[in-house]
Coordinates of C-alpha atoms in Angstrom, one line a residue:
Chain A
M1 CA -4.8 -21.9 -79.6
T2 CA -0.7 -20.0 -79.1
V3 CA 1.2 -21.6 -77.2
T4 CA 1.9 -20.2 -73.3
R5 CA 5.2 -19.7 -71.9
A6 CA 3.8 -22.4 -68.9
E7 CA 3.5 -25.2 -71.4
I8 CA 7.0 -24.3 -73.1
C9 CA 7.9 -24.5 -69.3
A10 CA 6.4 -27.7 -68.7
V11 CA 8.0 -29.3 -71.6
A12 CA 11.3 -28.1 -70.5
C13 CA 10.9 -29.8 -67.1
A14 CA 9.4 -33.1 -68.9
D15 CA 12.9 -33.2 -70.8
A16 CA 14.4 -32.6 -67.5
W17 CA 13.3 -36.0 -66.9
R18 CA 13.8 -37.7 -70.5
D19 CA 17.1 -39.8 -69.6
S20 CA 16.3 -40.3 -65.6
G21 CA 15.5 -43.9 -66.0
E22 CA 13.2 -46.4 -63.4
V23 CA 13.7 -43.4 -60.9
L24 CA 11.1 -41.6 -58.6
A25 CA 10.5 -37.8 -60.1
H26 CA 10.1 -35.5 -57.5
A27 CA 8.8 -32.1 -58.1
V28 CA 8.2 -29.3 -56.2
G29 CA 5.6 -26.7 -58.3
V30 CA 2.5 -27.0 -60.3
V31 CA 5.1 -26.9 -63.8
P32 CA 7.3 -29.6 -62.6
T33 CA 4.6 -31.6 -61.4
I34 CA 3.0 -31.6 -65.0
G35 CA 6.4 -31.5 -66.4
A36 CA 7.4 -35.0 -64.7
R37 CA 3.7 -36.7 -65.4
L38 CA 4.4 -35.6 -69.6
A39 CA 7.8 -37.2 -68.9
R40 CA 6.2 -40.3 -67.4
L41 CA 3.4 -40.4 -70.5
T42 CA 6.1 -39.6 -73.7
H43 CA 9.7 -40.1 -73.3
N44 CA 9.8 -41.9 -69.8
P45 CA 7.8 -44.3 -69.5
D46 CA 9.6 -46.0 -67.0
L47 CA 9.9 -43.1 -64.9
V48 CA 8.5 -43.6 -61.2
L49 CA 5.2 -41.4 -59.9
S50 CA 4.3 -39.9 -56.7
D51 CA 0.8 -38.0 -55.8
G52 CA 2.9 -36.3 -53.3
E53 CA 1.3 -38.5 -50.0
A54 CA 1.9 -42.0 -49.1
F55 CA 1.6 -43.8 -52.7
L56 CA 3.1 -44.8 -56.3
L57 CA 1.0 -44.3 -58.9
A58 CA 1.1 -46.8 -62.1
G59 CA 0.1 -43.5 -64.2
P60 CA -0.5 -39.6 -63.6
P61 CA -3.4 -39.2 -60.9
P62 CA -6.9 -38.1 -62.8
A63 CA -5.9 -34.4 -63.4
G64 CA -6.2 -32.0 -60.1
A65 CA -6.6 -35.0 -57.9
T66 CA -4.6 -37.8 -55.4
A67 CA -4.4 -41.6 -55.8
E68 CA -8.0 -41.5 -53.3
D69 CA -9.3 -40.1 -56.5
G70 CA -9.0 -43.3 -58.7
G71 CA -5.4 -43.5 -59.8
V72 CA -4.0 -46.8 -59.9
I73 CA -1.5 -47.4 -56.5
E74 CA 1.4 -49.5 -57.4
G75 CA 3.7 -48.6 -54.3
W76 CA 3.5 -47.8 -51.1
I77 CA 5.5 -44.9 -50.3
P78 CA 5.4 -43.0 -46.6
F79 CA 8.0 -40.2 -45.4
G80 CA 10.0 -42.7 -43.2
R81 CA 11.0 -44.4 -46.8
I82 CA 11.7 -41.0 -48.9
F83 CA 15.0 -40.5 -46.8
D84 CA 16.0 -44.3 -47.9
I85 CA 15.4 -43.6 -51.6
V86 CA 17.0 -40.6 -51.2
A87 CA 20.0 -42.2 -50.1
S88 CA 19.8 -44.6 -52.2
G89 CA 19.6 -42.2 -55.4
R90 CA 17.3 -43.6 -56.8
R91 CA 15.1 -40.4 -57.2
H92 CA 15.5 -37.4 -59.2
S93 CA 14.3 -34.1 -57.7
M94 CA 13.1 -30.7 -59.2
M95 CA 13.1 -27.9 -56.4
G96 CA 12.6 -24.3 -56.1
A97 CA 14.6 -21.5 -55.5
S98 CA 14.9 -18.1 -53.3
Q99 CA 18.0 -17.6 -54.3
L100 CA 20.3 -19.4 -56.8
D101 CA 24.2 -18.1 -57.3
R102 CA 26.3 -18.8 -60.1
Y103 CA 27.6 -22.1 -59.4
G104 CA 24.3 -23.3 -58.5
N105 CA 24.3 -22.9 -54.5
Q106 CA 20.5 -22.7 -53.4
N107 CA 18.9 -20.8 -50.8
I108 CA 15.1 -21.7 -49.6
S109 CA 15.8 -21.3 -45.8
L110 CA 16.0 -17.8 -45.2
I111 CA 17.3 -14.4 -46.1
G112 CA 19.8 -13.0 -43.8
D113 CA 21.7 -14.2 -41.1
W114 CA 21.1 -17.4 -39.4
R115 CA 20.4 -16.6 -36.0
R116 CA 18.4 -14.0 -36.3
P117 CA 16.7 -14.2 -39.8
K118 CA 15.0 -10.9 -41.6
R119 CA 12.5 -13.0 -43.1
Q120 CA 12.1 -16.6 -42.0
L121 CA 11.2 -18.5 -45.3
I122 CA 10.4 -22.8 -45.9
G123 CA 13.6 -23.9 -44.2
V124 CA 16.5 -26.1 -45.6
R125 CA 14.1 -29.1 -45.9
G126 CA 15.6 -31.9 -47.9
A127 CA 18.1 -30.1 -50.4
P128 CA 21.1 -30.6 -48.7
G129 CA 20.1 -34.3 -48.5
N130 CA 18.7 -34.4 -52.2
T131 CA 22.1 -32.5 -53.5
V132 CA 24.5 -35.2 -52.2
N133 CA 22.6 -37.9 -53.3
H134 CA 21.1 -37.7 -56.7
R135 CA 20.7 -35.2 -59.5
T136 CA 18.9 -31.9 -58.2
D137 CA 17.0 -29.6 -60.9
Y138 CA 15.8 -26.0 -59.8
W139 CA 12.6 -24.2 -60.9
V140 CA 12.2 -20.9 -60.8
P141 CA 8.9 -19.7 -62.1
R142 CA 10.3 -15.6 -61.9
H143 CA 13.2 -15.5 -62.7
S144 CA 15.0 -12.2 -61.9
V145 CA 18.2 -10.6 -60.2
K146 CA 16.6 -11.3 -56.3
V147 CA 16.5 -15.0 -57.3
F148 CA 20.0 -15.3 -59.4
V149 CA 22.2 -12.9 -56.8
D150 CA 26.1 -13.3 -56.7
R151 CA 25.9 -15.4 -52.9
V152 CA 23.0 -17.1 -51.6
D153 CA 22.2 -16.5 -47.7
V154 CA 22.6 -19.8 -46.4
V155 CA 23.5 -23.0 -48.7
C156 CA 20.9 -25.5 -48.4
G157 CA 21.3 -27.5 -51.8
V158 CA 25.1 -27.6 -52.5
G159 CA 26.6 -25.8 -55.7
H160 CA 29.2 -26.9 -57.6
D161 CA 32.5 -25.0 -55.9
R162 CA 31.0 -26.3 -52.5
A163 CA 31.0 -29.8 -54.3
R164 CA 34.5 -29.6 -55.8
A165 CA 36.4 -28.5 -53.0
G166 CA 35.9 -32.0 -51.8
G167 CA 32.7 -31.6 -49.5
A168 CA 30.0 -32.8 -50.7
G169 CA 30.7 -36.6 -51.9
R170 CA 31.1 -38.5 -54.9
F171 CA 27.1 -38.2 -56.0
H172 CA 26.8 -34.4 -56.3
D173 CA 24.7 -33.9 -59.5
L174 CA 23.2 -30.8 -60.4
G175 CA 21.6 -31.0 -64.2
V176 CA 19.5 -27.8 -65.0
V177 CA 17.6 -24.7 -64.1
I178 CA 13.7 -23.5 -65.7
T179 CA 12.9 -20.6 -64.9
D180 CA 10.1 -18.6 -67.2
L181 CA 12.2 -17.3 -69.7
A182 CA 15.0 -19.5 -70.1
V183 CA 17.1 -23.0 -69.4
L184 CA 20.3 -23.1 -67.8
D185 CA 22.8 -25.7 -67.4
Y186 CA 26.3 -25.8 -65.8
D187 CA 29.7 -25.2 -67.9
A188 CA 32.5 -27.6 -67.2
A189 CA 33.7 -25.1 -64.4
G190 CA 30.5 -25.5 -63.2
R191 CA 29.4 -22.3 -63.7
L192 CA 25.8 -21.9 -64.9
R193 CA 25.4 -20.4 -68.5
L194 CA 22.2 -20.1 -70.8
R195 CA 21.4 -23.5 -72.5
S196 CA 18.3 -22.2 -74.3
A197 CA 16.1 -18.6 -74.1
H198 CA 12.1 -19.6 -74.6
P199 CA 10.3 -18.5 -77.4
G200 CA 10.1 -15.2 -77.4
V201 CA 12.5 -14.1 -74.8
A202 CA 15.5 -12.1 -76.0
V203 CA 18.7 -13.3 -74.6
A204 CA 19.3 -9.8 -73.3
D205 CA 15.8 -9.9 -71.0
V206 CA 17.4 -13.6 -69.3
V207 CA 20.9 -11.3 -68.9
R208 CA 19.0 -8.7 -67.4
N209 CA 17.5 -10.4 -64.9
T210 CA 20.4 -12.8 -63.6
G211 CA 22.5 -10.9 -61.4
F212 CA 25.8 -12.1 -62.1
E213 CA 27.6 -12.7 -65.7
L214 CA 26.3 -15.5 -67.4
D215 CA 28.2 -17.2 -70.9
T216 CA 25.5 -16.6 -73.4
T217 CA 27.9 -18.1 -76.7
G218 CA 26.0 -21.1 -78.0
A219 CA 22.7 -20.8 -76.5
T220 CA 19.4 -22.1 -78.5
T221 CA 16.1 -21.4 -78.5
T222 CA 14.0 -23.5 -76.1
R223 CA 11.9 -26.1 -78.2
L224 CA 8.1 -25.8 -78.6
P225 CA 5.9 -28.8 -77.3
T226 CA 4.5 -31.7 -79.8
A227 CA 0.8 -31.4 -80.4
E228 CA 0.6 -34.8 -78.6
E229 CA 2.3 -32.8 -75.7
L230 CA 0.2 -30.0 -75.8
R231 CA -3.1 -31.9 -76.2
L232 CA -1.5 -34.4 -73.2
I233 CA -1.1 -30.9 -71.0
R234 CA -4.5 -29.7 -71.9
E235 CA -6.6 -32.2 -71.4
V236 CA -4.7 -35.0 -69.4
L237 CA -2.7 -33.3 -67.0
D238 CA -4.4 -29.9 -66.5
P239 CA -7.2 -29.0 -68.0
A240 CA -8.1 -26.9 -65.3
G241 CA -5.1 -24.2 -66.3
S242 CA -3.5 -24.5 -62.7
R243 CA -0.3 -24.1 -64.8
D244 CA -1.0 -20.6 -65.9
Q245 CA -1.2 -19.2 -61.8
E246 CA 2.5 -20.5 -61.8
V247 CA 3.8 -18.5 -64.9
R248 CA 1.8 -15.4 -66.2
P249 CA 0.3 -15.8 -70.1
S250 CA 1.3 -12.7 -70.6
S251 CA 5.2 -12.6 -68.9
Chain B
M1 CA 0.1 -55.4 -17.3
A2 CA -1.1 -52.5 -15.4
G3 CA -3.4 -49.7 -17.0
K4 CA -2.0 -46.9 -18.7
T5 CA -4.8 -44.7 -19.0
L6 CA -4.3 -40.7 -18.2
T7 CA -6.5 -38.0 -18.1
L8 CA -5.0 -35.3 -19.9
D9 CA -4.4 -33.0 -16.4
E10 CA -2.0 -35.9 -15.0
F11 CA -1.1 -36.3 -18.6
A12 CA 0.6 -32.4 -18.0
T13 CA 2.1 -33.1 -14.7
R14 CA 4.0 -36.0 -16.5
V15 CA 6.2 -32.8 -18.0
T16 CA 8.3 -30.6 -16.1
S17 CA 10.2 -27.4 -17.0
G18 CA 13.6 -27.8 -19.1
M19 CA 12.5 -31.4 -20.5
T20 CA 13.1 -32.2 -23.6
I21 CA 9.8 -33.0 -25.4
G22 CA 9.9 -34.9 -29.4
I23 CA 6.1 -34.6 -31.0
G24 CA 5.1 -37.0 -33.8
G25 CA 3.0 -36.2 -36.7
W26 CA 4.3 -34.3 -39.8
G27 CA 3.3 -30.7 -40.5
S28 CA 0.2 -29.8 -39.8
R29 CA -0.6 -33.9 -39.6
R30 CA -1.9 -35.9 -36.7
K31 CA 0.1 -34.0 -34.1
P32 CA -1.4 -34.7 -30.4
M33 CA -2.7 -31.5 -30.6
A34 CA -4.5 -32.2 -27.3
L35 CA -1.4 -32.7 -25.3
V36 CA 0.2 -29.7 -26.7
R37 CA -3.0 -28.1 -25.3
A38 CA -2.8 -29.5 -21.7
L39 CA 1.2 -28.1 -21.9
L40 CA -0.3 -24.9 -23.1
R41 CA -2.6 -24.7 -19.4
S42 CA 0.6 -26.0 -17.3
P43 CA 2.5 -24.2 -15.8
V44 CA 5.6 -25.7 -17.7
T45 CA 8.4 -24.2 -19.5
D46 CA 12.2 -23.7 -21.0
L47 CA 11.0 -26.8 -23.4
T48 CA 13.6 -28.0 -25.8
V49 CA 11.5 -28.9 -28.7
V50 CA 12.5 -31.6 -31.0
T51 CA 9.6 -31.8 -34.3
L52 CA 9.2 -31.8 -37.7
G53 CA 6.8 -29.2 -37.1
G54 CA 2.9 -28.4 -37.5
P55 CA 1.3 -25.5 -35.5
E56 CA 2.0 -27.0 -32.2
V57 CA 5.7 -25.3 -33.0
G58 CA 3.7 -21.2 -33.2
L59 CA 1.3 -22.4 -30.1
L60 CA 4.2 -23.0 -27.4
C61 CA 6.2 -20.7 -29.1
A62 CA 3.6 -18.1 -28.7
A63 CA 3.0 -18.8 -25.0
G64 CA 6.6 -18.8 -24.3
K65 CA 6.9 -22.6 -23.6
V66 CA 9.4 -22.6 -25.5
R67 CA 13.6 -22.7 -25.0
K68 CA 15.3 -24.3 -27.6
L69 CA 13.6 -25.7 -31.5
V70 CA 14.8 -28.3 -32.9
Y71 CA 13.7 -29.5 -35.8
G72 CA 13.7 -30.4 -39.5
F73 CA 10.9 -27.9 -41.1
V74 CA 8.2 -26.1 -39.6
S75 CA 4.5 -25.9 -41.8
L76 CA 1.3 -26.2 -41.8
D77 CA 1.1 -27.5 -45.5
S78 CA -2.0 -25.8 -47.2
I79 CA 0.0 -22.6 -45.5
P80 CA 3.5 -23.0 -45.8
L81 CA 4.5 -20.9 -42.5
D82 CA 3.3 -20.9 -39.1
P83 CA 3.2 -17.3 -38.3
H84 CA 4.4 -17.5 -35.1
F85 CA 7.4 -19.3 -35.8
R86 CA 8.7 -16.7 -38.4
A87 CA 8.3 -14.3 -35.7
A88 CA 9.7 -16.3 -33.0
R89 CA 12.9 -16.8 -36.0
E90 CA 12.9 -13.4 -36.7
S91 CA 13.1 -11.7 -32.9
G92 CA 15.4 -13.9 -32.0
A93 CA 13.2 -15.5 -29.7
V94 CA 14.1 -18.9 -29.4
E95 CA 17.4 -20.7 -30.2
T96 CA 17.3 -23.4 -32.9
A97 CA 18.6 -25.8 -34.6
E98 CA 17.7 -26.5 -38.1
Y99 CA 18.3 -30.0 -39.9
D100 CA 17.7 -31.4 -43.2
E101 CA 14.9 -33.6 -43.0
G102 CA 16.9 -36.7 -43.3
M103 CA 19.4 -35.9 -40.8
F104 CA 16.3 -34.8 -38.3
V105 CA 15.6 -38.8 -39.0
T106 CA 18.6 -40.5 -38.6
G107 CA 19.7 -38.3 -35.3
L108 CA 16.0 -40.1 -33.6
R109 CA 17.1 -43.1 -35.3
A110 CA 20.6 -42.6 -33.5
A111 CA 18.6 -42.0 -30.6
A112 CA 16.3 -45.0 -30.3
N113 CA 19.5 -47.5 -30.8
R114 CA 21.3 -45.5 -28.4
L115 CA 24.2 -44.4 -30.1
S116 CA 25.9 -41.5 -29.9
F117 CA 25.3 -40.4 -33.6
L118 CA 24.5 -41.9 -37.0
P119 CA 26.8 -41.6 -40.0
I120 CA 24.6 -39.7 -43.1
R121 CA 25.6 -37.9 -46.6
A122 CA 22.7 -35.3 -46.1
G123 CA 24.1 -31.8 -45.0
L124 CA 27.9 -32.3 -46.9
G125 CA 29.1 -29.3 -48.2
S126 CA 25.8 -27.3 -46.9
D127 CA 25.1 -24.6 -44.4
V128 CA 23.4 -26.9 -42.4
L129 CA 26.9 -27.5 -40.7
T130 CA 27.9 -23.4 -40.4
M131 CA 24.0 -23.1 -38.7
N132 CA 24.5 -26.1 -36.3
P133 CA 28.4 -25.1 -35.3
G134 CA 28.8 -28.4 -33.4
L135 CA 28.1 -30.6 -36.0
R136 CA 31.0 -32.8 -36.5
T137 CA 32.0 -34.7 -40.3
V138 CA 33.1 -38.8 -39.9
A139 CA 35.4 -40.4 -42.0
S140 CA 34.6 -43.8 -43.2
P141 CA 36.9 -46.6 -41.6
Y142 CA 36.4 -48.4 -44.8
A143 CA 36.6 -46.8 -47.6
D144 CA 38.0 -42.8 -48.7
E145 CA 34.7 -41.5 -47.9
E146 CA 33.3 -38.4 -45.0
Y147 CA 30.1 -38.1 -43.7
V148 CA 28.1 -35.9 -41.6
A149 CA 27.9 -37.4 -38.0
M150 CA 24.3 -36.9 -36.9
P151 CA 24.0 -36.4 -33.2
A152 CA 21.2 -38.6 -31.6
L153 CA 18.1 -36.3 -30.4
P154 CA 17.0 -38.0 -27.7
L155 CA 14.0 -37.2 -25.8
D156 CA 12.3 -36.9 -22.5
V157 CA 9.4 -37.1 -23.6
A158 CA 7.4 -38.2 -27.4
L159 CA 4.2 -37.3 -27.5
V160 CA 2.4 -38.5 -30.0
H161 CA -1.8 -39.0 -31.8
V162 CA -3.1 -42.1 -33.1
N163 CA -6.4 -43.2 -34.2
R164 CA -6.6 -46.2 -31.6
A165 CA -4.9 -47.5 -28.8
D166 CA -5.3 -50.1 -26.0
P167 CA -5.6 -49.5 -22.5
V168 CA -1.9 -51.0 -21.9
G169 CA -0.5 -48.9 -24.7
N170 CA -0.1 -51.0 -27.9
V171 CA -1.1 -48.1 -30.7
Q172 CA -2.5 -48.1 -33.9
Y173 CA -2.5 -46.1 -36.8
L174 CA -5.6 -46.1 -39.4
G175 CA -3.6 -43.4 -42.1
P176 CA -2.3 -44.4 -45.5
D177 CA 1.2 -42.8 -42.8
P178 CA 2.9 -43.6 -39.9
Y179 CA 5.5 -40.7 -40.0
F180 CA 8.0 -41.3 -37.5
D181 CA 5.7 -41.3 -34.5
D182 CA 7.6 -45.3 -33.6
L183 CA 10.8 -43.4 -33.7
Y184 CA 10.0 -40.3 -31.6
A185 CA 8.3 -43.2 -28.8
M186 CA 12.1 -45.4 -29.3
A187 CA 14.2 -42.5 -28.9
A188 CA 12.5 -41.2 -25.5
G189 CA 12.4 -42.1 -21.8
A190 CA 9.2 -41.4 -21.7
C191 CA 5.9 -41.4 -24.3
Y192 CA 2.3 -40.3 -23.8
V193 CA -0.2 -41.1 -26.3
S194 CA -3.7 -39.5 -26.7
C195 CA -6.0 -41.2 -29.5
E196 CA -9.1 -41.3 -30.5
E197 CA -10.2 -44.3 -29.4
I198 CA -9.7 -46.5 -26.4
V199 CA -10.9 -50.0 -27.4
P200 CA -10.2 -53.4 -25.6
T201 CA -6.7 -55.3 -26.9
G202 CA -9.2 -58.1 -28.6
R203 CA -11.0 -55.4 -30.7
L204 CA -7.5 -53.7 -31.8
L205 CA -8.0 -56.0 -35.2
D206 CA -11.4 -56.6 -35.9
H207 CA -11.4 -53.9 -39.1
A208 CA -7.8 -53.4 -39.7
P209 CA -4.4 -56.2 -40.2
A210 CA -1.9 -56.2 -37.8
Q211 CA 0.6 -54.1 -39.4
T212 CA -1.6 -50.6 -38.6
L213 CA -0.3 -51.5 -35.1
L214 CA 2.8 -48.8 -35.0
F215 CA 4.5 -49.2 -31.3
S216 CA 3.5 -51.7 -28.6
R217 CA 2.9 -51.3 -25.1
M218 CA 6.6 -51.8 -24.3
Y219 CA 7.3 -48.2 -25.4
T220 CA 4.3 -46.6 -24.0
T221 CA 4.0 -44.8 -20.4
G222 CA 0.5 -42.9 -20.9
V223 CA -2.4 -43.4 -22.6
V224 CA -4.9 -40.6 -23.2
E225 CA -8.2 -40.3 -24.8
T226 CA -8.9 -37.5 -26.5
P227 CA -11.9 -37.5 -29.5
R228 CA -10.7 -34.9 -32.4
G229 CA -7.0 -34.8 -30.2
A230 CA -5.5 -33.6 -33.4
H231 CA -7.9 -31.1 -34.4
F232 CA -7.3 -28.6 -36.0
T233 CA -4.2 -30.8 -37.8
S234 CA -5.8 -33.8 -39.6
C235 CA -6.1 -37.2 -38.6
V236 CA -6.9 -39.2 -41.5
P237 CA -9.4 -41.4 -41.8
D238 CA -11.1 -40.1 -38.9
Y239 CA -11.4 -36.5 -39.9
D240 CA -9.5 -33.8 -42.4
R241 CA -7.2 -31.0 -41.3
D242 CA -9.5 -28.4 -40.2
E243 CA -8.6 -26.2 -43.4
A244 CA -11.5 -23.0 -41.8
F245 CA -9.9 -23.3 -38.7
Q246 CA -6.3 -23.4 -39.4
A247 CA -6.9 -20.0 -41.5
H248 CA -7.9 -18.6 -38.8
Y249 CA -5.5 -19.5 -36.3
A250 CA -2.6 -18.1 -38.9
A251 CA -5.0 -14.8 -39.8
A252 CA -4.7 -14.6 -35.6
A253 CA -1.5 -15.4 -35.3
K254 CA -0.2 -12.7 -37.3
D255 CA -1.9 -10.0 -35.1
P256 CA -1.4 -9.5 -31.6
E257 CA -4.6 -8.3 -30.7
A258 CA -6.5 -10.7 -32.7
W259 CA -4.5 -13.3 -30.9
Q260 CA -5.2 -11.9 -27.8
G261 CA -8.9 -12.6 -28.7
F262 CA -8.0 -16.4 -30.0
A263 CA -6.6 -17.5 -27.2
R264 CA -9.3 -16.1 -25.1
T265 CA -12.1 -17.8 -27.4
F266 CA -10.3 -21.0 -28.2
L267 CA -7.4 -21.3 -25.1
D268 CA -8.3 -20.2 -21.7
G269 CA -10.4 -23.3 -21.1
G270 CA -9.8 -26.8 -21.0
E271 CA -9.9 -29.3 -24.0
Q272 CA -13.7 -29.9 -23.5
D273 CA -14.2 -25.9 -24.0
Y274 CA -11.9 -26.1 -26.8
Q275 CA -14.1 -28.6 -29.0
A276 CA -17.2 -27.0 -27.9
A277 CA -15.5 -23.2 -29.1
V278 CA -14.3 -24.9 -32.5
A279 CA -17.7 -26.1 -33.4
R280 CA -19.1 -22.6 -32.3
F281 CA -16.9 -21.1 -34.7
H282 CA -17.9 -23.6 -37.3
D283 CA -21.4 -23.0 -36.4
H284 CA -21.2 -19.0 -37.4
A285 CA -18.1 -18.4 -39.1
A286 CA -17.7 -21.8 -42.0
P287 CA -19.6 -24.8 -43.2
R288 CA -18.7 -27.7 -40.9
Q289 CA -15.5 -29.4 -42.8
E290 CA -17.0 -33.0 -43.8
S291 CA -14.9 -35.8 -42.2
R292 CA -13.6 -38.2 -44.8
A293 CA -14.7 -41.4 -43.1

């Protein structure tokens, strides 16, 4: 069985939590969730997982299930405590992005003018708080010029230009952007650049699907999963294959 | 220590036009839907609704009850967006104040503490400040730092739904998450509680520890017993979200003609009519969702 794009993405997501230590992993989306759990089972055993509801779990829950279905609970984390953890910095998020600009400003709120949106999206949710309190990464399952735009309509997650203008405080920490095509990180000027293209993806494909200029010098190829990582993804974390719904095997 | 039990109709007369009402629960979870349905039947209008929003937002907007929405988010959880909320935003029909979720909670906490604001880091550098032009920052008097001065969100009334309460307004939740219901109660001038069951005070701790007593009668103005009063949102462990019905609601909300039919079938009568219509919906349309109990 060949390695799928979703599996490459899941391992890239897991690598984002490699050095985050004993903090709460916050993951939005199927592939980031697999990634956080994979990190916990491999290179970061200190990572703290939640079931997305009210409990911390000592390990990943049974595949496709919640704590109630047999996970080992190690803590209580109702919504009221999440914001205290965010404020304490003991958290590392990977969120989605409807729009993302070259400095990592992220929009999930709406398209158009905030007074009367052309399209209401999910709202700012916790993005403003996450990006000024702890490390935040982004996950983009469809890398396109619709997402990677010159200018976002609403800044929800705070980018480097705004942070450097003095507006976001001392805990602003953007990490990586993982997409179905590539892994991006930020250069010294705070601009997104290509760190690696996934196996089978040409650098030109990434550039063509990005709506602003992207530095590709120094770009490598994203690593392949190890045999053990593949086993954990396929047999333990996602035997139903829901990752393929988020990132098509053909892409 | 007078009893505080009310009927839904009595409750509805306590909310008047122009009030600011906070609605407890989180998304499509443990929302005081029977209280909201009572408001839909009342002549009240021009409300400012303060909420971590679920379907109550769409219902109140569709009924023309809302002047201003103050929210951390509005979502049906398993359905990301409420179509009525989306329509209200895209038509510019209601004034809005959208906050980061942590900022929203901080605003309630400030109101509960009788402060005009509380500092928070969330919001700095983001367009939450642009979208809420009245928001100010404040310099720390102790360090070279600046914070958002989140204004208090004081409420005229708070509405919450819980598993149990006693007749004098001691409030008990039996699910895993209190959400922010105690904070809404503390931020409000009056708090109305609906519950699955009213029990004598001496029975509150029969099967649950004292930590399940979420807030005391000091904060409670009135108590209404409304079994399945959070429907179609969840009220675990009594029942899960009614996903089939929620999907039916969201589909109808997308189409004005279908919505008229939905309102006629489910909303035009009283609460008992609503619950009976829901039972008929499940008899005809889909297998009834099993309760978690």
